[in-house]
Tab-separated table of C-alpha atoms in Angstrom:
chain	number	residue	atom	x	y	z
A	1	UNK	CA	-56.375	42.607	296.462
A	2	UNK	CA	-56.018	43.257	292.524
A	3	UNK	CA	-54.568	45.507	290.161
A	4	UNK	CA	-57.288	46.683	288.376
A	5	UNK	CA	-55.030	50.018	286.405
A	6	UNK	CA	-51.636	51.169	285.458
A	7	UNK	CA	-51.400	54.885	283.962
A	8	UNK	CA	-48.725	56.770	283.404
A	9	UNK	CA	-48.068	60.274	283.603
A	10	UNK	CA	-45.155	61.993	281.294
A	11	UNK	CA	-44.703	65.561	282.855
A	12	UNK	CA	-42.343	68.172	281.332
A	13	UNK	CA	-40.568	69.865	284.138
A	14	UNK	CA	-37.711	72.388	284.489
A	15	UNK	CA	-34.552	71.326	286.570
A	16	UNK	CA	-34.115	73.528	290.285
A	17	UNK	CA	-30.790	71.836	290.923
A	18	UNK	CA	-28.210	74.182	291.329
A	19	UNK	CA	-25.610	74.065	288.002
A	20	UNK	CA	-22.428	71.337	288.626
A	21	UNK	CA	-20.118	69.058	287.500
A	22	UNK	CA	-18.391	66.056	287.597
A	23	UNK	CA	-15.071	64.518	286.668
A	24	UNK	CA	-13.264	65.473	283.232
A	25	UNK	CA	-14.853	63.304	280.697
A	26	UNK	CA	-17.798	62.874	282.329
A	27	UNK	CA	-20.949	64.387	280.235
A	28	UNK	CA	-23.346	64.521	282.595
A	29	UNK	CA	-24.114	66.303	285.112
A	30	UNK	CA	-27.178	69.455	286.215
A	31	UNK	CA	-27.951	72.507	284.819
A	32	UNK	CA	-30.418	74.397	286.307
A	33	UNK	CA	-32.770	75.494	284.172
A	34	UNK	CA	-33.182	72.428	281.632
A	35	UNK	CA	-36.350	70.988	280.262
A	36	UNK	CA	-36.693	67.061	281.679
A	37	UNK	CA	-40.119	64.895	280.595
A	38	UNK	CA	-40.237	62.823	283.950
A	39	UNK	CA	-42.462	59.780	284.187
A	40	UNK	CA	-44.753	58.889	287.180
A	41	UNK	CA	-46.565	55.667	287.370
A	42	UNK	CA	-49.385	55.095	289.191
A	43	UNK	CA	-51.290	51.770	289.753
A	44	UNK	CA	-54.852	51.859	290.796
A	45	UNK	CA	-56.956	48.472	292.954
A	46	UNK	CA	-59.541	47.003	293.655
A	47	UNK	CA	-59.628	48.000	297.386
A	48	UNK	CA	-58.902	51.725	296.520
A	49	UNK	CA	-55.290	51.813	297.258
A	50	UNK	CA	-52.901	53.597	294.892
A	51	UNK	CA	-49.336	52.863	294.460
A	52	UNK	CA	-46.626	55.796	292.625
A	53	UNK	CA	-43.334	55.315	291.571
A	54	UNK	CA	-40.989	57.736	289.778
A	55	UNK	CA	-39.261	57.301	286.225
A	56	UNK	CA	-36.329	59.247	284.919
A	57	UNK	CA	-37.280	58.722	281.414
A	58	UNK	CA	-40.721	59.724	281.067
A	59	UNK	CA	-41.592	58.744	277.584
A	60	UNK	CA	-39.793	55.006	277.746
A	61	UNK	CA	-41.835	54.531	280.569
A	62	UNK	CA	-45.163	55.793	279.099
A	63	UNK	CA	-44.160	53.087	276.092
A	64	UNK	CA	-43.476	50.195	279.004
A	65	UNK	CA	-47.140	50.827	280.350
A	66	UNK	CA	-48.838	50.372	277.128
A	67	UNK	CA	-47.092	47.638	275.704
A	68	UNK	CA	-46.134	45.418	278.562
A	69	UNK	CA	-47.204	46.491	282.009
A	70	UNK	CA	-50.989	46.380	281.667
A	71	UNK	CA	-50.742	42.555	280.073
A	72	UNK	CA	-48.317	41.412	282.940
A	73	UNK	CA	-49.582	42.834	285.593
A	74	UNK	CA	-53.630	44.041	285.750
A	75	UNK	CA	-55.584	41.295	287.721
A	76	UNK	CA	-52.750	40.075	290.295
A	77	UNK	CA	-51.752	40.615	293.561
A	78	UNK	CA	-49.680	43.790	294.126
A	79	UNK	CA	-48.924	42.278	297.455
A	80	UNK	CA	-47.278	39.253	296.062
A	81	UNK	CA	-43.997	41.512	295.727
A	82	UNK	CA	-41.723	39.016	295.220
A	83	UNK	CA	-43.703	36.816	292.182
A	84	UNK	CA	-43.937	40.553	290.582
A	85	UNK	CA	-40.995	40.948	290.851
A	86	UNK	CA	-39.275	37.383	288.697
A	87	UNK	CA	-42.045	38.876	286.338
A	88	UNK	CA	-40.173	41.950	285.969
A	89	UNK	CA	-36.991	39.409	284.787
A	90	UNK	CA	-38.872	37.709	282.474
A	91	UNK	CA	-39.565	41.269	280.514
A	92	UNK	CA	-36.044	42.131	281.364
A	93	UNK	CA	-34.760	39.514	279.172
A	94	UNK	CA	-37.209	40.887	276.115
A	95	UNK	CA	-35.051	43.891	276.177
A	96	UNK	CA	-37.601	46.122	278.459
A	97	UNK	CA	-35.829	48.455	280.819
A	98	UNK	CA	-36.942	50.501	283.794
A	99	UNK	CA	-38.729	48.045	285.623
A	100	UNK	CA	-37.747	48.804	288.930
A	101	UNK	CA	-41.277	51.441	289.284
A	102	UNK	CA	-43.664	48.454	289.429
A	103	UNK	CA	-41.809	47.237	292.045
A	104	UNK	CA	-41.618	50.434	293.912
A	105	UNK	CA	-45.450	51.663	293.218
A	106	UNK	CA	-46.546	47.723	294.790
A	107	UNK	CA	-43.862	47.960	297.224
A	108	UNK	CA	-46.291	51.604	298.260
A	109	UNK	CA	-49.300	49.781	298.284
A	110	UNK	CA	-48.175	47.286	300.544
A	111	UNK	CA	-46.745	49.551	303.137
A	112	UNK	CA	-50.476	51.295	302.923
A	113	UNK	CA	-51.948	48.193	303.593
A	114	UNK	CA	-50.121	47.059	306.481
A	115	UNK	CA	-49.758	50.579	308.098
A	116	UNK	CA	-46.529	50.724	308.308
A	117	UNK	CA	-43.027	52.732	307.166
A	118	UNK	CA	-41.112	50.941	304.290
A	119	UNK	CA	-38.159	50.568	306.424
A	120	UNK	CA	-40.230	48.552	309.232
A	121	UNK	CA	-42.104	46.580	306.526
A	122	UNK	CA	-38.643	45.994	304.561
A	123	UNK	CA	-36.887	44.881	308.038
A	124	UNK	CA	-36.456	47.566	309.831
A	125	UNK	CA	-33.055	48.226	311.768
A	126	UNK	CA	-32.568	51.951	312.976
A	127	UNK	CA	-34.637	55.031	311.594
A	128	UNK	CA	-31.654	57.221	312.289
A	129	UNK	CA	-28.951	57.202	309.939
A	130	UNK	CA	-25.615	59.132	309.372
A	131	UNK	CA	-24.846	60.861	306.644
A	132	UNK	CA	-21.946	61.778	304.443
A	133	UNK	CA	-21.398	64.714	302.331
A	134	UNK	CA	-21.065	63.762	298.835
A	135	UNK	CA	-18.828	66.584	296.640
A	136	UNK	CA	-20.027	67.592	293.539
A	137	UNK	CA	-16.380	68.307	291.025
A	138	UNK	CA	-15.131	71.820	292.352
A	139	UNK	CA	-12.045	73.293	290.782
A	140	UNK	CA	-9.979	74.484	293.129
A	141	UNK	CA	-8.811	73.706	296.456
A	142	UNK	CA	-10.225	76.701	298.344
A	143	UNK	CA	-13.460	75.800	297.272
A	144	UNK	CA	-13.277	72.464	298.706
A	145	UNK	CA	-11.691	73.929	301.754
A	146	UNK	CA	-14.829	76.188	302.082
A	147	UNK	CA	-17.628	74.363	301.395
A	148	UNK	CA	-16.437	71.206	303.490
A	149	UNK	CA	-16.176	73.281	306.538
A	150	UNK	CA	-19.425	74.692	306.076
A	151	UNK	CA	-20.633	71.044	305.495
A	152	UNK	CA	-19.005	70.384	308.815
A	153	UNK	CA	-21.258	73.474	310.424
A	154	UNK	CA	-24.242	71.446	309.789
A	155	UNK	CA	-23.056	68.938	311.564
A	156	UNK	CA	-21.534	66.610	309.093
A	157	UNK	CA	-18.550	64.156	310.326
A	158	UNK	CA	-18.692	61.834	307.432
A	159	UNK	CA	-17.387	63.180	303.396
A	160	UNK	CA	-16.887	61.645	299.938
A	161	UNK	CA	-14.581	63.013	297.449
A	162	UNK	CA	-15.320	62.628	293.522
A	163	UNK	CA	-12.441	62.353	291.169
A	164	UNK	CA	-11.439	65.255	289.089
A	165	UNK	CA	-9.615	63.295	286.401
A	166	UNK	CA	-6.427	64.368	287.639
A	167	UNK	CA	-4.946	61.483	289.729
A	168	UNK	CA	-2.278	63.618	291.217
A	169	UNK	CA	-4.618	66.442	292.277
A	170	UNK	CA	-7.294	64.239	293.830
A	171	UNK	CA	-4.166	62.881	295.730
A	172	UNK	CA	-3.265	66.017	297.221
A	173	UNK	CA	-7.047	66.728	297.701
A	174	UNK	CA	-7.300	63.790	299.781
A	175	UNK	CA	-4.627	64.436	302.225
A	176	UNK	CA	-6.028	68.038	302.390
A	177	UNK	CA	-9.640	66.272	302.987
A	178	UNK	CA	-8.257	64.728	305.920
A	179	UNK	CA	-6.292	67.831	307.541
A	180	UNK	CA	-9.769	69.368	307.040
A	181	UNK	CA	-11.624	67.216	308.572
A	182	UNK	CA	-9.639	65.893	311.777
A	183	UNK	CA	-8.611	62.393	312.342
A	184	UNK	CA	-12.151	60.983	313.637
A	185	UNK	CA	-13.818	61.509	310.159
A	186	UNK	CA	-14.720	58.789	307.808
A	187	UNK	CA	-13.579	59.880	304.658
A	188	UNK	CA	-14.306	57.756	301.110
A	189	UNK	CA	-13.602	58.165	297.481
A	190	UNK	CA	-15.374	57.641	294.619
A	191	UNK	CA	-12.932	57.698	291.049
A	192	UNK	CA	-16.304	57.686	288.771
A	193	UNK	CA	-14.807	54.887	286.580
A	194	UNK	CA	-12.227	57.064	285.554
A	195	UNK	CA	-8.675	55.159	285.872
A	196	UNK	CA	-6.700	51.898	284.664
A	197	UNK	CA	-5.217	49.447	286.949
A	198	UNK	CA	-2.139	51.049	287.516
A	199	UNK	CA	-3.182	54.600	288.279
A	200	UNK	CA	-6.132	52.610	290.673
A	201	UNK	CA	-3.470	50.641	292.125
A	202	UNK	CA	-1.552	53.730	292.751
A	203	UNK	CA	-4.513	56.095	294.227
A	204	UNK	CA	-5.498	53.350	296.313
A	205	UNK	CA	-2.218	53.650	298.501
A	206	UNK	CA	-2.712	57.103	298.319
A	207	UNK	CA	-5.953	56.847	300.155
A	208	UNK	CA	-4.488	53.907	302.884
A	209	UNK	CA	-2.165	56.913	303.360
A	210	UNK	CA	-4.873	59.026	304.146
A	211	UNK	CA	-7.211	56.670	306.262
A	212	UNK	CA	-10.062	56.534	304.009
A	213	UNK	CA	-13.294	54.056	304.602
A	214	UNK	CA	-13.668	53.243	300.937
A	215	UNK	CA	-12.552	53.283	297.632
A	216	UNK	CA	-15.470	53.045	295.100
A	217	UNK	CA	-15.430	52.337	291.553
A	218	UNK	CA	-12.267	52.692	290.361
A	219	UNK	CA	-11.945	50.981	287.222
A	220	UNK	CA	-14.960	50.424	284.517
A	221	UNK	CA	-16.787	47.591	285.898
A	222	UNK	CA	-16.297	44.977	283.223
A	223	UNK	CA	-12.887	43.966	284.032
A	224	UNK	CA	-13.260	41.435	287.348
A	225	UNK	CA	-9.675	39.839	287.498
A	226	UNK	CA	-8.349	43.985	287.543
A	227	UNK	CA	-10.498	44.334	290.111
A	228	UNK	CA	-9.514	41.305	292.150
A	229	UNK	CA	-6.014	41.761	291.937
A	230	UNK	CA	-7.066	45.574	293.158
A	231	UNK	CA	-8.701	44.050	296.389
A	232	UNK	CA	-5.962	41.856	296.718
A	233	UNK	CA	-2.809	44.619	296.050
A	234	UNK	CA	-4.848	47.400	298.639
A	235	UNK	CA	-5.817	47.063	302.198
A	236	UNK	CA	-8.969	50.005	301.925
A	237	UNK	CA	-12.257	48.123	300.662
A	238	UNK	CA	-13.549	48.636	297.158
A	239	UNK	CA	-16.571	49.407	296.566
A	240	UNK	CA	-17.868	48.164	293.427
A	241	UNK	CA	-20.935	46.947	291.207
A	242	UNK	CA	-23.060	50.929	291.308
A	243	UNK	CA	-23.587	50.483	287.612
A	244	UNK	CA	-23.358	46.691	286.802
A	245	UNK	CA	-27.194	44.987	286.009
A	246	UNK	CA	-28.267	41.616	286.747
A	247	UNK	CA	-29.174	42.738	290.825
A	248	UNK	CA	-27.831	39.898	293.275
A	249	UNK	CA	-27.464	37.176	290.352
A	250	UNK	CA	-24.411	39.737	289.080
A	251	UNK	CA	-23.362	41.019	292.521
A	252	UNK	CA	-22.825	37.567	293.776
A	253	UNK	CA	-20.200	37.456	290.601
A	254	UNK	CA	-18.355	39.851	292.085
A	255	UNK	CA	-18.161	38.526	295.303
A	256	UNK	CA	-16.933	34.773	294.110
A	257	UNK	CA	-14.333	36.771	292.004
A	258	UNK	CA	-13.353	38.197	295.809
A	259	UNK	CA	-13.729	41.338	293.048
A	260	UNK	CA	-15.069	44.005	296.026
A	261	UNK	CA	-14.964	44.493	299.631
A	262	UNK	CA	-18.369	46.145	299.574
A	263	UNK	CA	-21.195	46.187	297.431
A	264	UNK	CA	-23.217	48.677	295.775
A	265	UNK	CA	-27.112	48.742	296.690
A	266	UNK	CA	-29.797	50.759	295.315
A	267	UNK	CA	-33.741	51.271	295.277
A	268	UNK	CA	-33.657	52.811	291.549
A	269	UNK	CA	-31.169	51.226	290.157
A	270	UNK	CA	-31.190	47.837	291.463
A	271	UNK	CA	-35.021	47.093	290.521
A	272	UNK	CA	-36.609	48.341	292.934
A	273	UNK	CA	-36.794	47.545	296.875
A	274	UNK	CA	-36.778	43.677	295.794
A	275	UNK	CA	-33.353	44.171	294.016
A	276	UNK	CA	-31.995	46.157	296.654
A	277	UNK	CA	-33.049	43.876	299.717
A	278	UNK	CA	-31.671	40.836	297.451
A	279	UNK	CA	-28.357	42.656	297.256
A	280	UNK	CA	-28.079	43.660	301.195
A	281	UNK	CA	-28.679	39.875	302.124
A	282	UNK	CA	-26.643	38.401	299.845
A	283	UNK	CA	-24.105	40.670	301.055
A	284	UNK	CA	-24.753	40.058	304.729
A	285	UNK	CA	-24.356	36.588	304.259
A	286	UNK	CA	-20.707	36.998	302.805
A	287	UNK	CA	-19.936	39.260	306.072
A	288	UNK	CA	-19.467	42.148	303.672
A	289	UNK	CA	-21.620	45.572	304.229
A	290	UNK	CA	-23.572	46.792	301.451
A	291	UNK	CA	-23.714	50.767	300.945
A	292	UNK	CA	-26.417	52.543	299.913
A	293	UNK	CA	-25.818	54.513	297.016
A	294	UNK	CA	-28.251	57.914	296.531
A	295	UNK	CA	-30.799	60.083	297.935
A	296	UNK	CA	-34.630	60.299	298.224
A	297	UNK	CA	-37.359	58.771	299.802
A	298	UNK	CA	-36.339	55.379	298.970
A	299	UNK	CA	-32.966	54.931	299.973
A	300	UNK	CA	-33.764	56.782	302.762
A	301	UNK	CA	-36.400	54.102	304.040
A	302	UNK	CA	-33.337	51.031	302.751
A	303	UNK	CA	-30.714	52.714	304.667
A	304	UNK	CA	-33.296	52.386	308.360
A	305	UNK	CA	-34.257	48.780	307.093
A	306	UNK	CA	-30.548	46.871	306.486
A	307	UNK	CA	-28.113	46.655	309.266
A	308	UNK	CA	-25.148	46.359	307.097
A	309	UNK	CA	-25.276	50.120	305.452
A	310	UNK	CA	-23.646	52.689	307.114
A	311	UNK	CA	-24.524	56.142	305.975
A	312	UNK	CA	-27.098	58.070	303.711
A	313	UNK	CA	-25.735	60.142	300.574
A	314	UNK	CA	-26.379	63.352	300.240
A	315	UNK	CA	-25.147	65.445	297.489
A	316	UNK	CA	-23.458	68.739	298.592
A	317	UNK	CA	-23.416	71.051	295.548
A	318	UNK	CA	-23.053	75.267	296.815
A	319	UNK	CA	-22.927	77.112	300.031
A	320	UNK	CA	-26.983	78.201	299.804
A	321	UNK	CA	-28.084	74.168	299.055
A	322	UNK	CA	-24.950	72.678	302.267
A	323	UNK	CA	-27.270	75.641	304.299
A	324	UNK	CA	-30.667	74.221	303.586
A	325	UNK	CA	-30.144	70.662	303.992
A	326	UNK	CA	-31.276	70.512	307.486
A	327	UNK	CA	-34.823	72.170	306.242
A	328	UNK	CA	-35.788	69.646	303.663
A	329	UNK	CA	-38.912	68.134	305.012
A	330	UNK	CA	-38.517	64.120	305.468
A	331	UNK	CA	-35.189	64.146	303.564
A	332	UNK	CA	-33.596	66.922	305.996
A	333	UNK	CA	-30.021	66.278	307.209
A	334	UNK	CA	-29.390	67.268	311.230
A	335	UNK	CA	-26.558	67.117	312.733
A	336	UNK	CA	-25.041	64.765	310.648
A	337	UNK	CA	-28.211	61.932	310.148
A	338	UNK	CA	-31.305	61.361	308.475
A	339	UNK	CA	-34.121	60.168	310.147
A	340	UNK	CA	-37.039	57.615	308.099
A	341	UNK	CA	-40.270	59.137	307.708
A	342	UNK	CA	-42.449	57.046	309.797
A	343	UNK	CA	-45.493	57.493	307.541
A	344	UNK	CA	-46.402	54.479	305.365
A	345	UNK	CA	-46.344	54.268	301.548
A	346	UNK	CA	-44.238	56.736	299.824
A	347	UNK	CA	-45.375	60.061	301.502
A	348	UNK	CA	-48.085	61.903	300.283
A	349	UNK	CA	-49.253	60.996	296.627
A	350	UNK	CA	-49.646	64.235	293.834
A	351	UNK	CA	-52.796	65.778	293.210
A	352	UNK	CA	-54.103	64.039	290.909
A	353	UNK	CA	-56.076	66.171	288.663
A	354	UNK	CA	-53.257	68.991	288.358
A	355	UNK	CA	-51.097	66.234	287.360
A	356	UNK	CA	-53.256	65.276	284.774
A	357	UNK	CA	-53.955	68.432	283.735
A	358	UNK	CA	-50.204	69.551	283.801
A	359	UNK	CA	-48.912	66.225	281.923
A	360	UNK	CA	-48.251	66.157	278.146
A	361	UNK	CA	-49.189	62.416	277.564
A	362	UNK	CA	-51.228	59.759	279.884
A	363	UNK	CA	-51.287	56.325	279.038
C-alpha cells in the first residue's frame, strides 16, 4: 500500500461548547459562540483507503501539508507506522509542529485495513472504561455542590477538581469534594501549573488529608529537582509531564529524576497514537501507571488498549451538558464508563464534497 495524496481542509466553524472557565490567570478557556478555522487532514492510497485526522490550528496545518508533508510522505507505506513516525522527528527538529495528524490519519488506515478497533489493533486491554468528572472553574461552593451531585446521578463515582488560584479555597473545596462524594470515591486534583514549591508542598498535604488519587501538575513543568523533592516531601502521586514535548525521550527524564509518580499520556498531544503507546510502555516498565489525559475518539480507543490507565476524562461544564453525557453517540458516559467503539478506523469519515464545498482553503 502507498500514499498516493495528502489534502487538507481549513474549515471555519463556530464553537457549541457551553461558555467556562478556568483558574485565575489562565486565558483560555470556551466561549460559545466564537469563530475557530479547524484543520482536517486527509490522506488518500493507492488501494482506496482514506485516513482523517483532526488539527486545532487549521491554517498551520494547511502550511505543514504544502511544504513538508507531501515531500515526506507521498509514495510510502502508511502501514509502516512506526518508520512514519521517526520521520515526523526528523521535521520536528526543523521547527515543524503539529505532527501528531499523520500519525493519527495512518494510524486510521491501518485499523481499516486490518478490520479492526484502534484499541484491539493498539493492544487492546478492556473496552469498558471508568470515567471521572472533570470540573470546569465554578465560583462558588454551591455550584460545585450542585453540579457534582448531579454528576453523581449519572452515575459518576470518580471526580477531578481544577484549581481556582486560591490555594486556601481549593483546600476547603477539597475536603467539601470528599464529604460530597462519600469515602469510596476516587477523587484527584489538577493545580493547572498554578503554584510554587511551597504552596505545592502545602496543598499536597492538604489533599493526603483528603484521600485523593492524584495530584497533577502542580508546579510549571521546567523545574525537575522542585518536582522531585515534591514526590519525595508527599505521599499522593504526582502527576506530571501533560504539557512537556519530546514524547517518551522527555518522559523518561522525568522518571530518572524520580520527578512523578504518574505520567501524562495523550493521542493529540503526544504525537499521535505512536507517542502515546511509547509513553504507556515506558511507563509500564517503571511499574508506574500512565493516565490518559482528554476526551474524543482517540483517547477513548488508548484508554481500552493500555492496562496501566485508569479512567477516561470527561469534561463536566453545566447542568444541561452533566445531563446529556450519557446520549453522546460513541463518546456517551453510562453509569460511570465509556465503552470503545468497536468499529475500525476513526468512525465514519465527513462527506466529502460538503466539506469541500464548506472549507475556505484546500491544499
Amino acid at each position: 500500500m502507498k500514499i498516493t495524496n495528502i489534502t487538507c481542509y481549513v474549515v471555519e466553524g463556530v464553537n457549541e461548547t457551553p461558555s467556562f472557565h478556568w483558574r485565575e490567570g489562565i486565558v483560555s478557556g470556551s466561549r460559545q459562540g466564537t469563530k475557530s478555522y479547524g484543520g482536517l487532514l486527509r490522506i488518500d492510497t493507492d488501494e482506496g483507503l482514506v485516513g482523517v485526522a483532526g488539527g486545532g490550528n487549521g491554517y498551520a496545518l494547511a502550511e505543514m501539508t504544502e511544504k513538508y508533508l507531501r515531500d515526506a510522505y507521498v509514495g510510502r507505506n502508511p502501514l509502516l507506522t512506526e518508520a512514519l513516525w521517526h520521520t515526523q522527528w526528523e521535521l520536528h527538529r526543523s521547527g515543524v509542529r503539529l505532527l501528531g495528524a499523520i500519525d493519527i490519519a495512518c494510524w486510521d488506515i491501518k485499523s481499516q485495513a486490518a478490520g479492526m478497533p484502534l484499541y484491539k489493533l493498539l493492544g487492546g486491554n478492556n473496552p469498558k472504561t471508568p470515567a471521572y468528572a472533570s470540573t470546569v472553574t465554578w465560583d462558588t461552593m454551591d455550584e460545585y455542590e450542585q453540579h457534582i451531585k448531579e454528576c453523581m446521578d449519572e452515575g459518576f463515582f470518580a471526580f477531578k477538581l481544577h484549581a481556582s488560584g486560591d490555594a486556601r479555597w481549593d483546600a476547603e473545596l477539597s475536603h467539601n469534594l470528599r464529604a460530597w462524594t462519600g469515602d469510596e470515591a476516587d477523587l484527584m486534583f489538577d493545580a493547572s501549573a498554578g503554584w510554587d514549591f511551597v504552596t505545592s508542598l502545602w496543598f499536597g498535604h492538604a489533599l493526603e488529608d483528603a484521600g485523593f488519587l492524584w495530584y497533577e501538575e502542580p508546579m510549571r513543568e521546567y523545574d525537575l529537582p522542585s518536582y522531585a523533592q515534591l514526590c519525595a516531601d508527599l505521599d499522593i502521586p504526582v502527576l506530571g509531564a501533560e504539557t512537556s514535548e519530546g514524547v517518551h525521550w522527555n518522559a523518561s527524564t522525568w522518571i530518572r529524576q524520580r520527578a512523578l509518580d504518574m505520567v501524562r499520556t495523550n493521542v493529540g498531544s503526544k504525537a499521535g497514537f505512536t507517542g502515546a503507546l511509547k509513553i504507556a510502555h515506558l511507563a509500564e516498565s517503571f511499574g508506574m501507571r500512565a493516565q490518559v489525559h482528554g476526551m474524543g475518539w482517540h483517547n477513548a480507543q488508548l484508554c481500552a488498549a493500555i492496562p496501566n490507565n485508569d479512567y477516561y476524562e470527561q469534561l463536566v461544564i453545566n447542568s444541561e451538558q452533566i445531563a446529556g453525557l450519557k446520549e453522546m453517540g460513541p463518546l456517551s458516559i453510562v453509569d460511570g464508563y465509556i465503552t470503545a467503539s468497536e468499529e475500525p478506523g476513526m468512525g465514519s469519515h465527513p462527506d466529502w464534497q460538503d466539506l469541500e464545498r464548506r472549507a475556505v482553503l484546500v491544499v
